[in-house]
Amino acid sequence: AQKVTQAQTEISVVEKEDVTLDCVYETRDTTYYLFWYKQPPSGELVFLIRRNSFDEQNEISGRYSWNFQKSTSSFNFTITASQVVDSAVYFCALTSNFGNEKLTFGTGTRLTIIP
Amino acid sequence: DAGITQSPRHKVTETGTPVTLRCHQTENHRYMYWYRQDPGHGLRLIHYSYGVKDTDKGEVSDGYSVSRSKTEDFLLTLESATSSQTSVYFCAIQGGTSTDTQYFGPGTRLTVL
């Protein structure tokens, strides 16, 4: 069975601070994909990143960066210089059903950026 | 924009009534999914489809059925709605900008009284 744990239910930081959202996963498969999605207050789910298990390189996209560590089964997400628009619920997800990507989601982390 | 629409966007119904939610896509993607989102649970897979008339169960399929008679439409039916099915329902397609990624519709908020 697969499992994704986002232990941080809610986080609040002051604008311009850096913040890291944790994601720990469990799977018996050696090949898998990890994802992050953002759900702003408007409610839609926005895809942020996909990482496959063969690629442990960290990724940076503007103020966003992702740290993938197979040794600790973690795929953490850092926002640098946070902004109010970053306020959202963030979901980490996992799949190893290639061709049919049935996703297992974490319970989400609600991030509030205080102006 | 993956061209996914859901209808209705909001619905209030009474216990015991049938409800059908529709997901429509414009780009002929093979895989389509229905999830429900509940506080403390994240998103959980209800059913998915891998082609016309080809569907299978997900993690929380009890009380739900699906149909896919056309590539573009994936219907989720609650045969007899219960209060425990009050939730936000999301449809997703696999494909688009990144072929191994799911893209989600805007969601349907369903309240069962």
Coordinates of N, CA and C in Angstrom, one line a residue, chain A residues 33 35 37 39 42-45 47 50 89 91 99-108, chain B residues 31 33 35 37 40-43 45 48 57 90 94 98-106:
Chain A
Y33 N 6.2 8.3 -9.2 CA 6.2 9.7 -9.4 C 5.7 10.4 -8.2
F35 N 4.3 14.3 -6.8 CA 3.7 15.5 -7.3 C 3.4 16.5 -6.1
Y37 N 0.6 19.8 -5.7 CA -0.5 20.6 -6.2 C -0.8 21.7 -5.2
Q39 N -3.9 24.4 -4.0 CA -5.3 24.7 -4.0 C -5.5 26.0 -3.4
S42 N -9.8 29.9 -4.0 CA -10.8 29.8 -5.1 C -11.2 28.3 -5.3
G43 N -10.4 27.4 -4.8 CA -10.8 26.0 -4.8 C -10.2 25.1 -5.9
E44 N -9.7 25.6 -7.0 CA -9.2 24.7 -8.0 C -7.9 24.1 -7.6
L45 N -7.5 23.0 -8.3 CA -6.3 22.3 -8.0 C -5.3 22.6 -9.1
F47 N -1.5 22.1 -10.7 CA -0.3 21.3 -10.7 C 0.9 22.1 -10.6
R50 N 6.1 17.6 -11.0 CA 6.2 16.1 -11.0 C 7.7 15.7 -11.0
V89 N -3.8 25.7 0.2 CA -3.6 24.4 0.7 C -2.7 23.7 -0.3
F91 N -0.9 20.1 -1.6 CA -1.0 18.7 -1.5 C 0.2 18.0 -2.2
G99 N 1.1 4.6 -16.6 CA 0.0 4.4 -17.7 C -1.3 4.8 -17.2
N100 N -1.5 4.5 -15.9 CA -2.8 4.9 -15.3 C -2.4 5.5 -13.9
E101 N -2.3 6.8 -13.8 CA -1.7 7.3 -12.6 C -2.7 7.5 -11.5
K102 N -3.1 6.5 -10.9 CA -4.0 6.6 -9.7 C -3.1 7.2 -8.6
L103 N -3.6 8.4 -8.2 CA -2.8 9.2 -7.2 C -3.3 8.9 -5.8
T104 N -2.2 8.8 -4.9 CA -2.5 8.8 -3.5 C -2.1 10.1 -2.9
F105 N -3.0 10.8 -2.3 CA -2.7 12.2 -1.8 C -2.4 12.2 -0.3
G106 N -1.6 13.2 0.1 CA -1.6 13.5 1.5 C -2.8 14.3 1.9
T107 N -2.9 14.6 3.2 CA -4.0 15.3 3.7 C -3.9 16.8 3.5
G108 N -2.8 17.3 3.0 CA -2.7 18.7 2.7 C -2.1 19.5 3.8
Chain B
Y31 N -7.6 8.7 -20.1 CA -7.8 8.5 -18.7 C -8.6 9.6 -18.1
Y33 N -10.8 10.6 -14.2 CA -10.8 10.2 -12.8 C -11.9 11.0 -12.0
Y35 N -12.5 12.1 -8.0 CA -12.1 12.1 -6.6 C -13.1 12.9 -5.8
Q37 N -13.0 15.2 -2.1 CA -12.1 15.9 -1.2 C -12.9 16.2 0.1
G40 N -9.3 16.6 6.3 CA -8.6 15.5 7.0 C -8.3 14.3 6.2
H41 N -8.8 14.3 4.9 CA -8.6 13.1 4.1 C -7.8 13.5 2.8
G42 N -7.7 14.7 2.5 CA -7.1 15.0 1.2 C -8.1 14.6 0.1
L43 N -7.6 14.2 -1.1 CA -8.4 13.7 -2.2 C -8.3 12.2 -2.2
L45 N -9.6 8.7 -4.5 CA -10.1 8.2 -5.8 C -11.4 7.4 -5.6
Y48 N -12.3 5.4 -11.8 CA -11.5 6.0 -13.0 C -11.9 5.3 -14.2
K57 N -12.9 0.6 -10.1 CA -13.1 1.2 -8.8 C -11.8 1.8 -8.3
F90 N -14.0 16.2 -7.5 CA -13.2 16.7 -8.6 C -13.0 15.6 -9.7
Q94 N -5.8 12.7 -17.4 CA -4.4 12.5 -17.4 C -3.9 12.9 -18.8
S98 N 1.7 17.9 -19.6 CA 2.6 16.8 -19.1 C 1.8 15.5 -19.2
T99 N 2.2 14.5 -20.0 CA 1.4 13.4 -20.3 C 1.2 12.5 -19.1
D100 N 2.1 12.5 -18.1 CA 2.0 11.6 -17.0 C 1.4 12.3 -15.8
T101 N 0.7 13.4 -16.0 CA 0.2 14.2 -14.9 C -1.3 14.3 -15.0
Q102 N -1.9 14.4 -13.8 CA -3.4 14.6 -13.8 C -3.7 16.1 -13.7
Y103 N -4.6 16.6 -14.4 CA -5.1 17.9 -14.4 C -6.6 17.9 -14.0
F104 N -6.9 18.8 -13.1 CA -8.2 18.7 -12.5 C -9.2 19.8 -13.0
G105 N -10.5 19.4 -12.9 CA -11.6 20.3 -13.2 C -11.8 21.2 -12.0
P106 N -12.8 22.1 -12.2 CA -13.0 23.1 -11.1 C -13.7 22.6 -9.9

